[in-house]
XYZ file of C-alpha atoms in Angstrom:
592
model
C -0.042 0.088 0.009
C 2.941 2.344 0.792
C 4.355 1.702 -2.663
C 0.999 2.218 -4.367
C 0.347 5.600 -2.514
C 3.729 6.732 -3.962
C 2.791 5.875 -7.544
C 4.541 2.506 -8.039
C 2.219 0.309 -10.321
C 0.805 -2.787 -8.643
C 2.043 -4.748 -11.781
C 5.477 -3.767 -10.787
C 5.096 -4.937 -7.102
C 6.066 -8.416 -6.404
C 5.240 -9.716 -2.843
C 5.476 -13.203 -1.149
C 4.610 -14.460 2.171
C 7.515 -16.738 3.210
C 10.769 -17.083 5.229
C 13.338 -15.290 3.076
C 16.077 -16.404 5.458
C 15.189 -19.939 4.952
C 14.922 -19.809 1.329
C 16.735 -16.838 -0.423
C 14.227 -14.404 -2.310
C 13.666 -12.425 -4.360
C 14.969 -14.186 -7.407
C 14.830 -13.606 -11.249
C 11.631 -14.682 -12.785
C 12.457 -14.087 -16.465
C 15.471 -14.255 -18.776
C 18.703 -16.435 -18.841
C 19.401 -15.833 -15.065
C 15.852 -17.203 -13.958
C 16.056 -18.493 -10.403
C 19.281 -16.341 -9.628
C 19.191 -13.605 -6.946
C 17.466 -10.366 -7.956
C 19.727 -7.321 -7.374
C 18.219 -4.068 -6.565
C 19.052 -0.387 -6.302
C 17.850 0.239 -2.821
C 16.575 -1.537 0.316
C 14.569 -0.118 3.025
C 13.754 -2.494 5.868
C 12.601 -2.692 9.412
C 12.853 -6.453 10.344
C 11.678 -7.983 13.644
C 14.414 -7.195 16.190
C 16.399 -10.040 17.768
C 14.131 -12.667 16.221
C 15.236 -16.409 16.583
C 16.135 -18.304 13.429
C 17.686 -21.538 12.260
C 21.263 -20.849 11.260
C 22.102 -24.604 10.815
C 24.250 -25.423 7.738
C 24.409 -21.772 6.706
C 28.259 -21.445 6.598
C 28.223 -21.935 2.871
C 25.154 -19.867 2.056
C 26.251 -17.202 -0.531
C 24.667 -14.512 1.665
C 26.752 -15.275 4.832
C 29.939 -17.138 4.032
C 32.150 -13.952 3.510
C 30.759 -12.472 6.809
C 29.792 -15.026 9.296
C 26.440 -16.538 10.403
C 24.178 -14.721 12.867
C 23.474 -16.485 16.228
C 20.317 -18.547 16.615
C 18.815 -16.262 19.247
C 19.242 -12.995 17.135
C 18.701 -12.952 13.343
C 19.518 -9.073 13.147
C 22.652 -9.594 11.097
C 21.006 -12.389 9.138
C 18.486 -10.115 7.744
C 21.205 -7.381 7.116
C 23.518 -9.687 5.288
C 20.546 -11.025 3.309
C 19.678 -7.668 2.149
C 23.293 -6.692 1.486
C 23.651 -9.736 -0.892
C 20.831 -8.545 -2.991
C 22.228 -4.967 -3.397
C 23.733 -3.776 -6.791
C 27.189 -2.543 -6.586
C 26.002 1.064 -6.600
C 23.087 0.514 -4.535
C 22.214 1.550 -0.968
C 20.774 -0.292 1.970
C 19.084 1.064 5.168
C 17.926 -1.115 7.852
C 16.456 -0.362 11.413
C 18.164 -2.387 14.112
C 18.537 -2.595 17.980
C 21.545 -0.941 19.385
C 22.779 -4.412 20.554
C 24.167 -4.996 16.965
C 26.721 -2.381 17.540
C 28.599 -3.935 20.526
C 27.452 -7.478 21.165
C 30.165 -10.176 21.001
C 30.313 -13.684 19.572
C 29.269 -14.338 16.095
C 27.778 -10.768 15.857
C 31.256 -9.245 16.561
C 32.849 -11.433 13.837
C 30.095 -10.150 11.287
C 30.657 -6.599 12.463
C 34.398 -6.813 12.040
C 34.044 -8.182 8.525
C 31.413 -5.374 7.574
C 33.877 -2.762 8.811
C 37.020 -4.194 7.273
C 35.150 -4.858 3.829
C 34.033 -1.156 4.041
C 30.282 -1.837 3.851
C 29.014 0.367 6.685
C 28.506 4.093 5.516
C 26.669 5.450 8.484
C 25.007 4.505 11.766
C 22.261 6.820 12.878
C 20.995 6.623 16.493
C 17.226 7.273 16.723
C 15.022 8.415 19.751
C 13.548 5.871 21.825
C 9.774 4.865 21.480
C 9.286 6.132 17.990
C 7.971 2.876 16.707
C 4.552 1.468 17.805
C 4.947 -1.905 19.675
C 8.404 -1.198 21.158
C 9.889 1.573 23.210
C 13.483 0.502 22.826
C 15.955 3.119 21.103
C 16.851 1.811 17.619
C 19.236 2.795 14.929
C 19.429 3.079 11.071
C 22.516 1.420 9.682
C 23.329 2.558 6.033
C 25.490 0.100 4.030
C 26.795 -0.052 0.520
C 28.669 -2.625 -1.583
C 31.223 -0.290 -2.779
C 32.083 3.078 -1.106
C 34.409 5.911 -1.929
C 35.050 6.601 1.752
C 36.697 4.258 4.311
C 35.220 6.066 7.386
C 31.934 5.427 9.078
C 29.767 8.425 9.820
C 28.220 8.090 13.239
C 25.118 10.283 14.024
C 23.498 10.598 17.511
C 19.924 11.832 16.558
C 18.429 10.531 19.758
C 17.649 14.203 21.153
C 15.720 15.511 18.290
C 12.030 14.724 18.545
C 8.738 15.882 19.964
C 6.321 14.112 22.165
C 3.196 13.039 20.228
C 0.808 11.336 22.744
C 2.542 8.283 24.091
C 5.064 8.225 21.032
C 8.141 10.194 20.244
C 7.953 11.646 16.700
C 10.727 13.001 14.409
C 9.943 16.379 13.146
C 10.519 17.310 9.596
C 13.620 19.418 10.600
C 15.050 16.408 12.575
C 14.784 14.261 9.467
C 16.170 17.019 7.201
C 19.094 17.410 9.685
C 19.907 13.734 9.530
C 19.570 13.570 5.770
C 21.761 16.693 5.234
C 24.447 15.219 7.629
C 24.487 11.852 5.887
C 24.462 13.553 2.342
C 27.261 15.905 3.231
C 29.130 13.707 5.768
C 29.685 16.649 8.133
C 31.230 16.553 11.591
C 28.882 18.361 14.041
C 29.817 18.544 17.715
C 27.538 16.451 19.843
C 25.730 15.205 16.847
C 27.996 13.569 14.299
C 31.376 12.370 13.618
C 33.411 10.600 10.836
C 35.183 7.721 12.434
C 38.219 6.175 10.891
C 38.708 2.585 10.410
C 41.778 2.706 12.600
C 39.787 4.190 15.497
C 37.193 1.469 15.134
C 40.029 -1.128 15.287
C 41.322 0.367 18.395
C 37.945 0.049 19.978
C 37.742 -3.568 19.308
C 35.242 -3.015 16.498
C 32.685 -1.781 19.076
C 30.420 0.780 17.190
C 28.333 1.929 20.202
C 27.527 5.451 19.395
C 28.516 7.092 22.715
C 32.125 5.964 22.248
C 32.346 8.307 19.338
C 29.723 11.105 19.622
C 28.987 12.680 23.049
C 25.473 14.184 22.908
C 24.991 14.390 26.702
C 24.227 17.711 28.142
C 27.094 19.592 30.048
C 26.605 19.026 33.720
C 25.888 22.321 35.704
C 28.640 23.172 38.120
C 28.784 25.830 40.808
C 31.619 28.167 41.471
C 32.615 28.016 45.126
C 33.699 31.457 45.534
C 30.617 32.786 43.864
C 28.453 30.580 45.938
C 30.119 31.972 49.146
C 30.470 35.637 48.149
C 28.293 36.323 45.268
C 29.301 37.403 41.742
C 28.964 35.773 38.380
C 32.149 33.851 37.383
C 33.733 35.145 34.113
C 34.135 31.527 32.962
C 30.400 31.101 33.062
C 29.943 34.334 31.044
C 32.534 33.077 28.564
C 30.438 29.873 28.034
C 28.110 32.202 26.112
C 30.838 33.244 23.766
C 28.677 32.397 20.665
C 26.464 35.437 21.670
C 29.408 37.909 22.292
C 30.806 36.990 18.992
C 27.555 37.942 17.234
C 26.951 40.849 19.594
C 30.418 42.246 20.636
C 29.067 45.262 22.641
C 26.253 43.356 24.512
C 28.457 41.753 27.117
C 29.548 45.071 28.503
C 25.923 46.226 28.346
C 24.707 43.375 30.486
C 27.568 42.679 32.856
C 29.825 44.869 35.061
C 33.225 43.238 35.721
C 34.753 43.223 39.276
C 37.852 45.243 39.729
C 40.431 42.701 40.807
C 38.452 39.415 40.592
C 37.313 37.137 37.665
C 33.782 37.863 38.439
C 31.052 40.213 37.272
C 27.548 41.363 38.266
C 24.358 41.905 36.077
C 24.137 45.710 35.722
C 20.566 45.965 34.157
C 17.257 45.173 35.814
C 15.309 44.625 32.487
C 17.359 42.153 30.551
C 15.007 41.742 27.693
C 14.886 45.555 27.072
C 18.722 45.803 27.311
C 19.199 43.175 24.656
C 16.715 44.588 22.424
C 18.229 48.106 22.608
C 21.676 46.965 22.124
C 23.348 48.319 18.890
C 24.626 44.957 17.672
C 21.284 43.173 18.204
C 19.504 45.836 16.348
C 22.119 45.398 13.523
C 21.540 41.730 13.712
C 17.785 41.983 13.478
C 18.105 44.295 10.615
C 20.459 41.654 8.828
C 17.871 38.978 9.441
C 15.141 41.234 7.888
C 17.302 42.130 4.914
C 18.112 38.313 4.488
C 14.352 37.708 4.022
C 13.584 40.798 2.059
C 11.397 39.619 -0.848
C 10.885 36.074 0.515
C 7.153 36.397 0.867
C 6.861 37.699 -2.795
C 9.095 34.819 -3.857
C 6.700 32.286 -2.234
C 3.813 34.012 -3.777
C 5.204 33.595 -7.187
C 6.198 29.898 -6.771
C 3.151 28.796 -4.886
C 0.130 31.176 -5.977
C 1.166 32.689 -9.324
C 2.407 29.146 -10.413
C -0.280 27.104 -8.526
C -1.228 24.924 -11.410
C 2.270 23.680 -11.905
C 3.375 23.266 -8.400
C 5.309 19.971 -7.765
C 5.156 19.139 -4.101
C 8.681 17.706 -3.603
C 10.404 19.987 -5.982
C 8.806 23.076 -4.556
C 9.513 22.156 -0.951
C 13.051 21.438 -1.762
C 13.509 24.740 -3.653
C 11.986 26.607 -0.846
C 14.092 24.931 1.798
C 17.138 25.650 -0.217
C 16.223 29.290 -0.470
C 15.696 29.514 3.355
C 19.181 27.888 3.969
C 20.829 30.297 1.497
C 19.202 33.261 3.129
C 20.493 32.135 6.565
C 23.907 31.042 5.520
C 25.456 34.380 6.730
C 23.250 34.773 9.703
C 24.994 33.326 12.859
C 23.024 31.711 15.877
C 19.668 31.199 14.005
C 19.024 27.476 13.596
C 18.246 26.970 10.030
C 16.460 23.828 10.668
C 14.123 25.490 13.090
C 13.441 28.128 10.298
C 12.832 25.121 7.998
C 10.298 23.547 10.427
C 8.191 26.756 10.094
C 7.742 25.687 6.388
C 7.357 22.016 7.225
C 4.607 22.649 9.969
C 2.298 24.396 7.274
C 3.379 22.492 4.135
C 0.801 19.618 4.381
C -1.996 22.080 4.512
C -0.659 24.288 1.662
C 0.047 21.178 -0.578
C -3.518 19.875 0.194
C -4.939 23.087 -0.940
C -2.639 23.216 -4.044
C -3.630 19.612 -5.056
C -7.342 20.586 -4.741
C -7.054 23.588 -6.919
C -4.852 21.501 -9.369
C -7.472 18.809 -9.611
C -10.650 20.950 -9.487
C -9.700 24.227 -10.677
C -9.253 27.753 -9.117
C -13.084 28.080 -8.749
C -12.729 25.669 -5.831
C -11.592 28.734 -3.833
C -14.948 30.211 -4.339
C -16.804 27.083 -3.097
C -18.778 26.710 0.216
C -19.523 23.252 1.382
C -21.019 21.288 4.218
C -18.747 20.651 7.201
C -18.822 17.564 9.045
C -17.907 16.356 12.592
C -17.521 12.974 14.320
C -19.980 12.047 16.971
C -20.519 8.825 19.014
C -23.731 6.923 18.132
C -24.396 3.621 19.557
C -20.870 3.327 20.440
C -19.660 4.016 16.900
C -18.108 7.033 15.282
C -20.617 8.724 13.055
C -20.050 11.594 10.704
C -22.871 14.302 11.047
C -23.201 17.595 9.235
C -21.799 20.609 11.262
C -22.701 23.812 9.442
C -20.930 25.290 6.427
C -17.174 25.993 5.629
C -15.050 27.276 2.599
C -13.724 24.594 0.417
C -10.402 26.280 0.594
C -10.728 29.528 2.554
C -11.801 29.315 6.468
C -14.623 31.599 7.132
C -12.709 33.156 10.067
C -9.941 34.330 7.575
C -12.382 35.931 5.242
C -14.253 37.557 8.268
C -11.003 39.031 9.624
C -10.234 40.615 6.346
C -13.501 41.873 5.063
C -15.818 41.939 8.069
C -13.719 42.897 11.034
C -16.227 45.514 12.061
C -18.933 42.800 12.314
C -16.694 40.593 14.406
C -15.881 43.492 16.819
C -19.546 44.094 17.240
C -20.234 40.440 18.003
C -17.272 40.375 20.416
C -18.736 43.352 22.039
C -21.988 41.644 22.634
C -20.460 38.567 23.943
C -18.563 40.730 26.422
C -21.797 42.203 27.677
C -23.362 38.745 28.049
C -20.248 37.921 30.346
C -20.625 41.204 32.241
C -24.247 40.585 32.833
C -23.443 37.275 34.529
C -20.981 38.959 36.849
C -23.472 41.698 37.745
C -26.114 39.123 38.480
C -23.690 37.535 40.768
C -22.999 40.767 42.563
C -26.718 41.472 43.167
C -27.152 37.816 44.317
C -24.240 38.168 46.860
C -25.848 41.241 48.186
C -28.875 39.467 49.570
C -29.225 39.020 53.319
C -30.479 35.740 54.916
C -33.733 37.482 55.670
C -34.146 38.598 52.107
C -33.350 35.051 50.861
C -35.885 33.629 53.265
C -38.447 36.174 52.198
C -38.645 35.386 48.436
C -37.254 31.816 48.127
C -39.723 28.832 48.403
C -37.481 26.853 50.633
C -35.000 28.151 53.455
C -32.506 25.683 52.045
C -31.995 27.931 48.994
C -28.882 30.037 49.338
C -29.164 32.250 46.288
C -31.667 33.693 43.965
C -32.716 31.129 41.296
C -33.698 32.133 37.825
C -36.483 29.576 37.835
C -38.099 31.179 40.951
C -37.808 34.737 39.865
C -39.868 36.256 37.004
C -41.075 39.503 35.804
C -44.097 38.810 37.874
C -42.447 37.681 40.990
C -44.307 38.628 44.163
C -42.154 38.513 47.305
C -43.799 38.149 50.673
C -45.419 41.148 52.187
C -42.794 41.771 54.720
C -40.110 42.263 51.976
C -38.997 45.922 51.794
C -38.721 48.044 48.755
C -34.922 47.703 48.534
C -35.377 43.840 48.218
C -37.930 44.340 45.553
C -35.506 46.560 43.580
C -32.792 43.785 43.827
C -35.191 41.354 42.380
C -36.141 43.604 39.614
C -32.602 44.365 38.784
C -31.905 40.622 38.368
C -34.964 40.122 36.195
C -33.804 43.017 34.066
C -30.356 41.683 33.646
C -31.667 38.305 32.752
C -33.908 39.842 30.168
C -31.100 41.842 28.779
C -28.903 38.648 28.678
C -31.713 36.764 26.717
C -32.103 39.704 24.259
C -28.234 39.989 23.836
C -27.803 36.199 23.248
C -30.529 36.280 20.495
C -28.784 39.225 18.937
C -25.513 37.562 18.890
C -27.091 34.529 17.117
C -28.809 36.715 14.576
C -25.653 38.690 13.930
C -23.543 35.497 13.537
C -26.099 34.152 10.951
C -26.034 37.576 9.073
C -22.202 37.472 9.181
C -22.136 33.904 8.037
C -24.479 34.788 4.938
C -22.281 37.765 4.109
C -19.138 35.579 4.136
C -20.646 33.046 1.861
C -21.527 35.659 -0.473
C -18.020 37.209 -0.283
C -16.359 33.777 -0.862
C -18.623 32.933 -3.751
C -17.939 36.244 -5.513
C -14.224 36.635 -4.993
C -12.237 38.202 -7.767
C -8.964 36.456 -8.910
C -6.902 39.271 -7.279
C -8.812 38.703 -3.952
C -8.269 34.876 -4.200
C -4.541 35.517 -4.553
C -4.604 37.758 -1.557
C -6.367 35.320 0.596
C -4.167 32.488 -0.478
C -1.268 34.597 0.596
C -2.790 35.173 4.068
C -3.409 31.539 4.510
C -0.127 30.042 3.056
C 2.515 32.703 2.994
C 2.001 34.815 6.105
C 2.107 31.876 8.714
C 5.351 30.547 7.117
C 7.035 33.981 7.344
C 5.780 34.535 10.964
C 7.200 31.149 11.755
C 10.540 31.938 10.298
C 10.610 35.283 12.199
C 10.045 33.146 15.267
C 13.469 31.447 14.819
C 15.033 34.909 15.419
C 12.882 35.501 18.429
C 13.983 32.173 19.782
C 17.654 33.213 19.701
C 17.154 36.448 21.673
C 14.851 34.568 24.133
C 17.590 31.951 24.664
C 20.133 34.682 25.325
C 17.838 36.450 27.792
C 17.120 33.136 29.538
C 20.779 32.366 29.865
C 21.840 35.815 31.207
C 18.996 35.696 33.774
C 19.762 32.208 34.861
C 23.498 33.321 35.593
C 22.298 36.259 37.685
C 19.687 34.090 39.627
C 22.301 31.321 40.229
C 24.414 33.465 42.552
C 22.018 35.992 43.502
C 22.032 35.119 47.096
C 25.491 34.158 48.491
C 26.165 31.991 51.513
C 27.861 34.970 53.177
C 24.723 37.140 52.620
C 22.550 34.385 54.135
C 25.089 34.077 57.061
C 24.966 37.811 57.602
C 21.345 37.834 57.716
C 21.194 34.953 60.251
C 23.673 36.813 62.427
C 21.676 39.911 62.281
C 18.471 38.193 63.000
C 20.127 36.385 66.052
C 21.404 39.746 67.346
C 17.812 41.341 67.043
C 16.465 38.313 68.700
C 19.061 38.527 71.586
C 18.386 42.270 71.968
C 14.671 41.544 72.413
C 15.265 38.727 74.740
C 17.478 41.043 76.925
C 14.543 43.256 77.405
C 12.269 40.617 78.806
C 11.394 40.147 82.487
C 9.698 37.179 84.062
C 10.281 33.660 85.349
C 14.017 33.136 85.934
C 14.193 29.820 84.294
C 12.322 30.870 81.291
C 14.830 33.787 80.834
C 17.715 31.228 81.264
C 16.113 29.047 78.520
C 15.908 31.774 76.125
C 19.515 32.804 76.804
C 20.741 29.334 76.128
C 18.751 29.249 72.867
C 20.470 32.405 71.779
C 23.839 30.873 72.713
C 23.011 27.698 70.727
C 21.864 29.734 67.742
C 25.276 31.615 67.818
């Protein structure tokens, strides 16, 4: 099904239910080599982890004889070698495996050694735990080739790049792209990837465990003893933020005041956020970022809207991503993959709209259709009508652009309904017990009840005029609330009708404008968010340093001493029982 969804013709898909380890498969079905192994350009596989298999009499099997036979209890390398055997000389193999294949001994160590020495392993990518349904264990992707130009192994620790998605962890588009770019470019990235020579692997006894080569662990926080005792921020910890000082040379002196004769400093501003924003270098940096993306929105408009009938999903996404990376090439600090994620987050919705327009025409944007929602009926999910919606354009977007005044009027009425509720509560809270007893049917009632008070309510004869006024005020408020609620409903219906008419009669120019608002603006705002994230991270780091040593041990000790002295002074002024005074004096002595 996965292949069919990606355009592979069913006639070109050959499947079989069998044990391919027991009987080699796939094989040629036609030609002079019928029955011989079928060699392929690429293999993508996720075999069962550490499955038992029958390795007896496999020493001479063409798939295993040059590498070794996997142990009976773990068929991981059996699957790998089977797939490697079917790979063309210029093909590529990717296989998902448990981490144990990297360091287990015995037969697996022999196979691993041969794979390294025969230069088959191209890359090892450590993945986050719990990204596959059915198992929570961390896994890896091993990339192999029959023939390679390099003789090193690229090792990547991608275990930290994911988001929580319910009970599972999920790789984001930016995580996947970072992995793919790193493999494609074979880049060394501190804490993420490293090209490891065969010599280094040999020196480690062919142990390929990822932490041996890539340290992705977070730096443990340490505390400066002097700063803990006497206060101040160690210069060494300020130096740890050097990437920011390189980008903003004047900012360090704007934020921190160094001590005269000690390698420590103090935060010299109260409002760190404002100080950062007003710094000359930060302003210049922000301007550089803006200039880098000058014309980006117009470029997207031309690519996605002006050319909507000819957009190709993968090609367009790659071109836009390349453009984002190009614009950020000279901008330090900003994570280009975070900027790319701003595009990736919105791309599925954009491409769905584009495919609809390509298949059904631009008039689709002018269509209004029935919306549906899922409800439970007899313990089954049932789709039922839920009003109307734009085929492409959300009603809310059209209303915000064309009918903001109507929206504001409805919002004002809604605010009035909420205010009426608060006013009723105020009057209700003002009733005395006697007043409650006078108009309620039961003494157990503790507040006015709308069901018991109407415009014709007649409280008992002993109720005074003030109480009658309160009751009338509540009734008047309820009447206003009912009237306002009806008005909101009528106004919403009228606004919906205006919105439908507006969508159905959009000009081509208006369509382009609305598609720009729906597709382009959110992407640009998301990319701008990557700049905001840089400045927020700097602010958080500066504040963390100031708070870390804000209260020194000496300050605490001085405050305790002062409190004890004040306490002793107060006790010295006491008179009374002789033994009580002696007890207090002993307490003071022990405190000291």
